Amino acid sequence: MENKRNSYGLRALLAFLIALFIFLSGFFLSYTISYAKYQSVADTHERIRQELIQIEFERSLSNCDIFGSYPLLNEELENNGVILGILEERFGKDDVRILEQKKEYSRLEEEHFYIVENYNLGCEKNYTTILFFYSNDKNLVMDAERMGFILGSFKNENPSVMVYSFDYNLDVDAVNSLKSAYGVSEPNVLVINGKTLLAGLEDISQLQAYVT
Amino acid sequence: MLREILIYISAFIGLFATTFYFLSYYERRKDKEPEFPKNAPRVTIIIPAYNEEKGIAGSINSALDIDYPKELLEVIVVDDGSKDRTFEIASQFKSKRVRVFKMPKNSGKGAAMNFAISKARGEVIVTMDADNTIVQKDALKKMVAYFNDSKVMCVAPAMAIYNPKGVLQRVQQIEYLFGVFLRKAFSSMNAVHITPGAFSAYKKVFFEKYGGFSVNNLTEDLEMALRIQSHHFVIENSIGSVVYTVAPNKFWKLLKQRRRWYVGLLRNLWEYKRLFSKNYGPLGTIVLPVAISTVFISIALSLYIMVQTLIQIKKELFLMQGINFSLNYLELNWFMFERYFFMVLSKPMFLFAFLFISFLIGYMVFAKRKIKQYSSVRISIIFFLAFFSFLFAFWWIMSVVYTIFNKKVAWR
């Protein structure tokens, strides 16, 4: 009887250790997957940066089919933005690595925006550009989410629309210079085609007038 | 955040319990099934019945069909004051081996069984349900063999659902198959605490010494199992003895059955709360605490998820309003799928969910090897994964409310 009791105690201890190992492995595996994704985002940013340099060079040679060689660039950039949002949730808003990639992403978006603006002028194209300065503050995040949702749907309906989302509170030159250039002094604001400031977007119909 | 904490606590408890049960089963996996004794005991199968005119004949036939020395097997049917033709139909089977009695008035299953026990000639008493219970021919011999051990007072079979049709019966099919492994694992450490009323065998001496079934108890079979455990006797599981039962196929019928079971379980566990002690080995320190904590975590999680879902629906309506409820926000491309897979694989709770589904499949493979299935298990697993957790939470929430407010629960 004593042996059976000891054996059940040992069995319970073994079960606890095995369960703990599996449990911690689950967290380790998910962390590893998240970190691998972070690496992939960083690598993609590097590649996009090279592609944007190439695109700007071609545009300067009056090439009016600048996105032809890089058909997935716009989607990849947008995809990275979404993944950064997920990684921010996983690792936390103040994670140094995530902050660095957010800043890099903002720089790439700014570069892309200026390329498209010059492209519109130089090649008489009609891409609609929308700069979206959102806030993650507790009191403002719900409105920001709605605005982002409307912009996402609007972009899906209108492929010639380019949406660039910036964290209003991110302290990086790209964001600060754009805010200064377009007079953005509060979050949850849109800058449409570099001219019109629109705050309090509540309905997709408010954007229809800006599609050319 | 609260949801995550509850999920991870639940996941750890589940991982620990599953590992412990598996190790317990593994330790005794090579134990040979005991041999049928040369001096086989006399067996009395008692079938209490109330308004079972549809199923009584099938159950009596199944009992008579059992492979057991005919001179050592008798059947006692007790009609518990039925208002239909149950007694008339049962009476057609009267013979030397089948005795049929009628209670003067409806007195409850416990009282009916105790009456039958007082008339029984057998040293082993087998309780059997009257509603179309189908017993594998060799089940009884295998169960009786376990009584060679003097400490064994009860033997439970492996239960399965007979020919499940429809979503509800298929969900129960998987639930019962899940139970095949669990009951065997529990018996390997003498922690069986629920014996199926549909077909379980008891030594008559236990009733003589410790009393018959509890009268007016919602789950008299469960109370008996806890009573046996409380006296430090053994309840074995004969996994090779397969008994099929017909599961409820309507939502309200199933709800009534589960409400009775779970309210009965809670009330009986409260009566036998002394079992939650190291004096009762793994039953008291692991099996019962895990069962209770799983129930309450499931209830807390379900209520939390329900509230969160309502909040999420409100939020979705708020968002969709801004795009006039158009579906254009959906963007189906490779990137979307890639993001979705990343979101799933990067959260530990989803990894644990995959792990538990693997355990479930393992239990199914184990049970399928032991029990013939009359219906495809693959389709049933899909229904089980889709609906069981909601049903489980719903049944338990209702049962806890009934228990706390001491509401009356009818048998039917």
CSV table of C-alpha atoms in Angstrom, one decimal, chain B residues 53-378:
chain,number,residue,atom,x,y,z
B,53,GLU,CA,-43.3,0.5,-23.1
B,54,LYS,CA,-41.1,1.3,-26.1
B,55,GLY,CA,-37.8,0.0,-24.8
B,56,ILE,CA,-38.6,-2.6,-22.2
B,57,ALA,CA,-38.8,-5.6,-24.5
B,58,GLY,CA,-35.5,-4.7,-26.2
B,59,SER,CA,-33.8,-4.4,-22.8
B,60,ILE,CA,-35.2,-7.7,-21.5
B,61,ASN,CA,-34.2,-9.5,-24.7
B,62,SER,CA,-30.7,-8.0,-24.5
B,63,ALA,CA,-30.5,-9.3,-20.9
B,64,LEU,CA,-31.6,-12.8,-21.8
B,65,ASP,CA,-29.2,-12.8,-24.8
B,66,ILE,CA,-26.2,-12.3,-22.6
B,67,ASP,CA,-23.7,-15.2,-22.6
B,68,TYR,CA,-23.8,-16.4,-19.0
B,69,PRO,CA,-24.6,-19.9,-17.6
B,70,LYS,CA,-28.4,-19.9,-17.8
B,71,GLU,CA,-28.9,-21.6,-14.5
B,72,LEU,CA,-26.9,-18.8,-12.8
B,73,LEU,CA,-28.7,-15.8,-14.4
B,74,GLU,CA,-32.1,-14.3,-13.5
B,75,VAL,CA,-33.8,-11.1,-14.6
B,76,ILE,CA,-36.1,-9.1,-12.3
B,77,VAL,CA,-38.2,-6.4,-13.9
B,78,VAL,CA,-39.8,-3.9,-11.5
B,79,ASP,CA,-42.5,-1.7,-12.9
B,80,ASP,CA,-42.4,1.5,-10.9
B,81,GLY,CA,-46.1,2.4,-11.2
B,82,SER,CA,-46.1,3.0,-15.0
B,83,LYS,CA,-49.1,4.5,-16.6
B,84,ASP,CA,-48.5,2.9,-20.0
B,85,ARG,CA,-48.2,-0.8,-21.1
B,86,THR,CA,-44.7,-1.4,-19.5
B,87,PHE,CA,-46.0,-4.0,-17.0
B,88,GLU,CA,-48.1,-5.8,-19.6
B,89,ILE,CA,-45.2,-6.0,-22.1
B,90,ALA,CA,-42.7,-7.1,-19.4
B,91,SER,CA,-45.2,-9.7,-18.1
B,92,GLN,CA,-45.0,-11.5,-21.5
B,93,PHE,CA,-41.4,-12.5,-20.6
B,94,LYS,CA,-42.3,-14.1,-17.3
B,95,SER,CA,-40.6,-17.4,-16.8
B,96,LYS,CA,-38.3,-19.3,-14.5
B,97,ARG,CA,-35.6,-16.8,-15.3
B,98,VAL,CA,-37.6,-13.7,-15.6
B,99,ARG,CA,-39.7,-12.3,-12.7
B,100,VAL,CA,-41.8,-9.2,-13.1
B,101,PHE,CA,-43.1,-7.1,-10.2
B,102,LYS,CA,-45.2,-3.9,-10.0
B,103,MET,CA,-44.7,-1.3,-7.3
B,104,PRO,CA,-48.0,-0.2,-5.7
B,105,LYS,CA,-47.2,3.4,-6.7
B,106,ASN,CA,-44.4,5.3,-8.4
B,107,SER,CA,-41.6,5.4,-5.7
B,108,GLY,CA,-38.6,6.3,-7.7
B,109,LYS,CA,-35.7,4.3,-9.3
B,110,GLY,CA,-33.8,3.8,-6.0
B,111,ALA,CA,-36.8,2.3,-4.2
B,112,ALA,CA,-37.6,0.1,-7.2
B,113,MET,CA,-34.1,-1.2,-7.3
B,114,ASN,CA,-34.0,-1.8,-3.6
B,115,PHE,CA,-37.2,-3.8,-3.9
B,116,ALA,CA,-35.6,-5.9,-6.6
B,117,ILE,CA,-32.5,-6.4,-4.6
B,118,SER,CA,-34.6,-7.8,-1.7
B,119,LYS,CA,-36.0,-10.4,-4.1
B,120,ALA,CA,-32.7,-11.2,-5.8
B,121,ARG,CA,-31.2,-14.6,-5.5
B,122,GLY,CA,-27.9,-13.5,-7.1
B,123,GLU,CA,-24.6,-12.7,-5.3
B,124,VAL,CA,-23.9,-10.2,-8.0
B,125,ILE,CA,-26.5,-7.5,-8.8
B,126,VAL,CA,-26.5,-5.8,-12.2
B,127,THR,CA,-28.5,-2.7,-12.7
B,128,MET,CA,-29.8,-2.2,-16.2
B,129,ASP,CA,-31.8,0.6,-17.9
B,130,ALA,CA,-35.1,-0.2,-19.4
B,131,ASP,CA,-34.9,2.1,-22.4
B,132,ASN,CA,-33.2,0.0,-25.2
B,133,THR,CA,-29.9,-0.8,-23.6
B,134,ILE,CA,-27.9,-3.2,-25.7
B,135,VAL,CA,-25.3,-5.3,-24.0
B,136,GLN,CA,-22.5,-7.1,-25.8
B,137,LYS,CA,-23.0,-10.8,-25.3
B,138,ASP,CA,-19.7,-11.4,-23.5
B,139,ALA,CA,-19.9,-8.3,-21.3
B,140,LEU,CA,-21.2,-9.8,-18.2
B,141,LYS,CA,-18.7,-12.7,-18.0
B,142,LYS,CA,-15.8,-10.2,-18.3
B,143,MET,CA,-17.3,-8.0,-15.7
B,144,VAL,CA,-18.0,-10.8,-13.2
B,145,ALA,CA,-14.3,-11.9,-13.5
B,146,TYR,CA,-13.2,-8.8,-11.7
B,147,PHE,CA,-15.1,-9.9,-8.6
B,148,ASN,CA,-12.4,-12.5,-8.0
B,149,ASP,CA,-10.7,-9.7,-6.1
B,150,SER,CA,-12.4,-9.4,-2.7
B,151,LYS,CA,-11.9,-5.6,-2.6
B,152,VAL,CA,-13.9,-5.1,-5.8
B,153,MET,CA,-17.5,-4.1,-5.0
B,154,CYS,CA,-18.5,-2.7,-8.4
B,155,VAL,CA,-17.6,-3.2,-12.0
B,156,ALA,CA,-18.5,-0.7,-14.8
B,157,PRO,CA,-18.4,-1.4,-18.5
B,158,ALA,CA,-17.4,0.7,-21.4
B,159,MET,CA,-20.3,2.8,-22.6
B,160,ALA,CA,-21.1,3.8,-26.1
B,161,ILE,CA,-23.9,5.4,-28.0
B,162,TYR,CA,-26.0,3.1,-30.2
B,163,ASN,CA,-26.3,4.1,-33.9
B,164,PRO,CA,-26.1,7.9,-33.4
B,165,LYS,CA,-28.0,10.1,-35.9
B,166,GLY,CA,-28.2,13.8,-36.0
B,167,VAL,CA,-25.9,16.5,-34.4
B,168,LEU,CA,-26.8,15.9,-30.8
B,169,GLN,CA,-26.4,12.2,-30.8
B,170,ARG,CA,-23.1,12.5,-32.6
B,171,VAL,CA,-21.8,15.0,-30.1
B,172,GLN,CA,-22.7,12.5,-27.3
B,173,GLN,CA,-21.0,9.7,-29.3
B,174,ILE,CA,-17.6,11.4,-29.0
B,175,GLU,CA,-18.3,12.4,-25.4
B,176,TYR,CA,-18.9,8.8,-24.5
B,177,LEU,CA,-15.9,7.6,-26.5
B,178,PHE,CA,-13.8,10.1,-24.6
B,179,GLY,CA,-15.1,8.5,-21.4
B,180,VAL,CA,-13.9,5.0,-22.5
B,181,PHE,CA,-10.3,6.0,-22.0
B,182,LEU,CA,-10.9,8.2,-18.9
B,183,ARG,CA,-12.9,5.5,-17.1
B,184,LYS,CA,-10.1,3.0,-17.7
B,185,ALA,CA,-7.5,5.5,-16.6
B,186,PHE,CA,-9.5,6.2,-13.5
B,187,SER,CA,-9.9,2.5,-12.7
B,188,SER,CA,-6.1,2.0,-12.9
B,189,MET,CA,-5.8,4.3,-9.8
B,190,ASN,CA,-9.1,3.3,-8.2
B,191,ALA,CA,-10.6,6.7,-8.9
B,192,VAL,CA,-13.8,5.7,-10.7
B,193,HIS,CA,-16.5,7.9,-9.2
B,194,ILE,CA,-19.4,7.5,-11.7
B,195,THR,CA,-20.8,4.2,-12.6
B,196,PRO,CA,-23.3,4.1,-15.5
B,197,GLY,CA,-26.9,3.3,-14.4
B,198,ALA,CA,-27.4,1.7,-17.8
B,199,PHE,CA,-25.4,-1.4,-16.8
B,200,SER,CA,-23.2,-1.8,-13.7
B,201,ALA,CA,-22.5,-4.8,-11.5
B,202,TYR,CA,-22.3,-4.8,-7.7
B,203,LYS,CA,-21.6,-7.4,-5.1
B,204,LYS,CA,-24.8,-7.9,-3.1
B,205,VAL,CA,-22.9,-8.1,0.2
B,206,PHE,CA,-22.2,-4.4,-0.2
B,207,PHE,CA,-25.9,-3.6,-0.1
B,208,GLU,CA,-26.4,-5.9,2.8
B,209,LYS,CA,-23.7,-4.2,4.8
B,210,TYR,CA,-24.0,-0.6,3.7
B,211,GLY,CA,-27.6,-0.2,2.6
B,212,GLY,CA,-29.4,-0.1,-0.8
B,213,PHE,CA,-29.6,2.6,-3.3
B,214,SER,CA,-30.4,6.1,-2.0
B,215,VAL,CA,-34.1,6.8,-2.5
B,216,ASN,CA,-35.2,10.2,-3.9
B,217,ASN,CA,-31.6,10.8,-5.1
B,218,LEU,CA,-31.3,12.3,-8.6
B,219,THR,CA,-28.3,10.1,-9.4
B,220,GLU,CA,-28.5,7.1,-7.1
B,221,ASP,CA,-25.9,5.2,-9.2
B,222,LEU,CA,-23.4,8.0,-8.7
B,223,GLU,CA,-24.2,8.1,-4.9
B,224,MET,CA,-23.5,4.4,-4.8
B,225,ALA,CA,-20.2,4.8,-6.5
B,226,LEU,CA,-19.2,7.5,-4.0
B,227,ARG,CA,-20.4,5.4,-1.1
B,228,ILE,CA,-18.2,2.5,-2.3
B,229,GLN,CA,-15.2,4.7,-2.6
B,230,SER,CA,-15.8,6.3,0.8
B,231,HIS,CA,-15.5,2.8,2.4
B,232,HIS,CA,-12.2,2.3,0.5
B,233,PHE,CA,-13.5,-0.5,-1.7
B,234,VAL,CA,-12.6,-0.8,-5.4
B,235,ILE,CA,-14.6,0.0,-8.5
B,236,GLU,CA,-13.1,-1.6,-11.6
B,237,ASN,CA,-13.7,-0.9,-15.3
B,238,SER,CA,-14.1,-3.8,-17.7
B,239,ILE,CA,-13.1,-2.0,-20.9
B,240,GLY,CA,-13.8,-5.2,-22.9
B,241,SER,CA,-17.5,-5.2,-21.8
B,242,VAL,CA,-19.3,-2.9,-24.2
B,243,VAL,CA,-22.8,-1.6,-23.5
B,244,TYR,CA,-24.7,0.6,-26.0
B,245,THR,CA,-27.3,3.1,-25.0
B,246,VAL,CA,-29.6,5.2,-27.0
B,247,ALA,CA,-28.8,8.9,-26.5
B,248,PRO,CA,-31.4,11.7,-26.3
B,249,ASN,CA,-31.9,13.2,-29.8
B,250,LYS,CA,-33.8,16.4,-28.8
B,251,PHE,CA,-32.2,19.5,-27.2
B,252,TRP,CA,-34.7,19.7,-24.3
B,253,LYS,CA,-34.6,16.0,-23.6
B,254,LEU,CA,-30.8,16.1,-23.5
B,255,LEU,CA,-30.9,19.2,-21.3
B,256,LYS,CA,-33.2,17.6,-18.8
B,257,GLN,CA,-31.0,14.5,-18.7
B,258,ARG,CA,-27.8,16.5,-18.1
B,259,ARG,CA,-29.4,18.8,-15.6
B,260,ARG,CA,-30.4,15.8,-13.5
B,261,TRP,CA,-26.9,14.3,-13.9
B,262,TYR,CA,-25.0,17.4,-13.0
B,263,VAL,CA,-27.3,18.6,-10.2
B,264,GLY,CA,-27.1,15.1,-8.8
B,265,LEU,CA,-23.3,15.1,-9.1
B,266,LEU,CA,-23.0,18.4,-7.3
B,267,ARG,CA,-25.4,17.4,-4.5
B,268,ASN,CA,-23.8,14.0,-4.0
B,269,LEU,CA,-20.3,15.4,-4.1
B,270,TRP,CA,-21.3,17.9,-1.4
B,271,GLU,CA,-22.6,15.0,0.7
B,272,TYR,CA,-19.4,13.1,0.1
B,273,LYS,CA,-17.0,16.1,0.4
B,274,ARG,CA,-14.8,14.1,2.7
B,275,LEU,CA,-13.6,12.3,-0.4
B,276,PHE,CA,-11.6,15.4,-1.3
B,277,SER,CA,-8.8,14.2,0.8
B,278,LYS,CA,-5.4,12.5,0.5
B,279,ASN,CA,-7.0,9.6,2.4
B,280,TYR,CA,-8.6,8.7,-0.9
B,281,GLY,CA,-5.4,8.8,-2.9
B,282,PRO,CA,-5.6,10.1,-6.5
B,283,LEU,CA,-9.4,10.3,-6.4
B,284,GLY,CA,-9.4,12.8,-3.6
B,285,THR,CA,-6.3,14.8,-4.5
B,286,ILE,CA,-6.4,14.9,-8.2
B,287,VAL,CA,-9.4,13.4,-10.0
B,288,LEU,CA,-12.2,15.1,-8.1
B,289,PRO,CA,-10.5,18.5,-7.7
B,290,VAL,CA,-9.7,18.5,-11.4
B,291,ALA,CA,-13.2,17.7,-12.3
B,292,ILE,CA,-14.7,20.4,-10.1
B,293,SER,CA,-12.2,23.1,-11.1
B,294,THR,CA,-12.7,22.3,-14.8
B,295,VAL,CA,-16.4,22.8,-14.4
B,296,PHE,CA,-16.1,26.2,-12.7
B,297,ILE,CA,-13.4,27.5,-15.0
B,298,SER,CA,-15.5,26.4,-18.0
B,299,ILE,CA,-18.5,28.3,-16.5
B,300,ALA,CA,-16.4,31.4,-15.8
B,301,LEU,CA,-14.8,31.3,-19.2
B,302,SER,CA,-18.1,30.8,-21.0
B,303,LEU,CA,-19.8,33.6,-19.2
B,304,TYR,CA,-16.8,35.9,-19.9
B,305,ILE,CA,-16.7,34.9,-23.6
B,306,MET,CA,-20.5,35.4,-23.9
B,307,VAL,CA,-20.1,39.0,-22.6
B,308,GLN,CA,-17.1,39.6,-24.8
B,309,THR,CA,-18.9,38.3,-27.8
B,310,LEU,CA,-21.8,40.7,-27.2
B,311,ILE,CA,-19.3,43.6,-26.9
B,312,GLN,CA,-17.6,42.4,-30.0
B,313,ILE,CA,-20.8,42.2,-32.0
B,314,LYS,CA,-21.7,45.8,-30.8
B,315,LYS,CA,-18.2,46.9,-32.0
B,316,GLU,CA,-18.6,45.2,-35.4
B,317,LEU,CA,-22.0,46.8,-35.9
B,318,PHE,CA,-20.4,50.2,-35.1
B,319,LEU,CA,-17.6,49.6,-37.6
B,320,MET,CA,-19.8,48.1,-40.3
B,321,GLN,CA,-22.1,51.1,-40.0
B,322,GLY,CA,-19.3,53.3,-41.3
B,323,ILE,CA,-19.1,51.3,-44.6
B,324,ASN,CA,-22.9,50.9,-45.0
B,325,PHE,CA,-22.6,47.2,-44.1
B,326,SER,CA,-20.8,46.5,-47.3
B,327,LEU,CA,-18.6,43.4,-47.5
B,328,ASN,CA,-15.8,45.2,-49.3
B,329,TYR,CA,-13.7,45.4,-46.3
B,330,LEU,CA,-12.9,41.7,-46.8
B,331,GLU,CA,-9.7,41.3,-48.8
B,332,LEU,CA,-9.1,37.7,-49.8
B,333,ASN,CA,-5.5,37.2,-50.8
B,334,TRP,CA,-2.4,35.3,-49.9
B,335,PHE,CA,-1.3,38.0,-47.4
B,336,MET,CA,-4.6,37.7,-45.5
B,337,PHE,CA,-4.2,33.9,-45.1
B,338,GLU,CA,-0.5,34.4,-44.1
B,339,ARG,CA,-1.5,36.9,-41.4
B,340,TYR,CA,-4.3,34.6,-40.2
B,341,PHE,CA,-2.0,31.6,-39.8
B,342,PHE,CA,0.6,33.8,-38.0
B,343,MET,CA,-2.0,35.1,-35.6
B,344,VAL,CA,-3.1,31.6,-34.8
B,345,LEU,CA,0.3,30.0,-34.5
B,346,SER,CA,1.8,32.9,-32.5
B,347,LYS,CA,-0.7,32.6,-29.7
B,348,PRO,CA,0.0,29.8,-27.1
B,349,MET,CA,-3.7,29.2,-26.5
B,350,PHE,CA,-4.2,28.1,-30.1
B,351,LEU,CA,-1.2,25.8,-29.9
B,352,PHE,CA,-2.7,24.3,-26.7
B,353,ALA,CA,-6.0,23.9,-28.5
B,354,PHE,CA,-4.2,21.9,-31.3
B,355,LEU,CA,-2.6,19.8,-28.6
B,356,PHE,CA,-5.9,19.0,-27.0
B,357,ILE,CA,-7.5,18.2,-30.3
B,358,SER,CA,-4.6,15.7,-30.8
B,359,PHE,CA,-5.3,14.2,-27.4
B,360,LEU,CA,-9.0,13.9,-28.3
B,361,ILE,CA,-8.0,12.1,-31.5
B,362,GLY,CA,-5.8,9.8,-29.5
B,363,TYR,CA,-8.7,9.0,-27.2
B,364,MET,CA,-10.9,8.3,-30.2
B,365,VAL,CA,-8.3,5.9,-31.7
B,366,PHE,CA,-8.0,4.1,-28.4
B,367,ALA,CA,-11.7,3.8,-27.9
B,368,LYS,CA,-12.4,2.8,-31.5
B,369,ARG,CA,-10.0,-0.1,-31.1
B,370,LYS,CA,-12.0,-1.3,-28.1
B,371,ILE,CA,-15.6,-0.5,-29.2
B,372,LYS,CA,-17.4,-1.1,-32.5
B,373,GLN,CA,-18.9,2.1,-33.8
B,374,TYR,CA,-22.2,2.1,-35.7
B,375,SER,CA,-21.7,5.5,-37.2
B,376,SER,CA,-18.8,7.4,-38.7
B,377,VAL,CA,-16.6,9.0,-35.9
B,378,ARG,CA,-15.0,11.5,-38.3
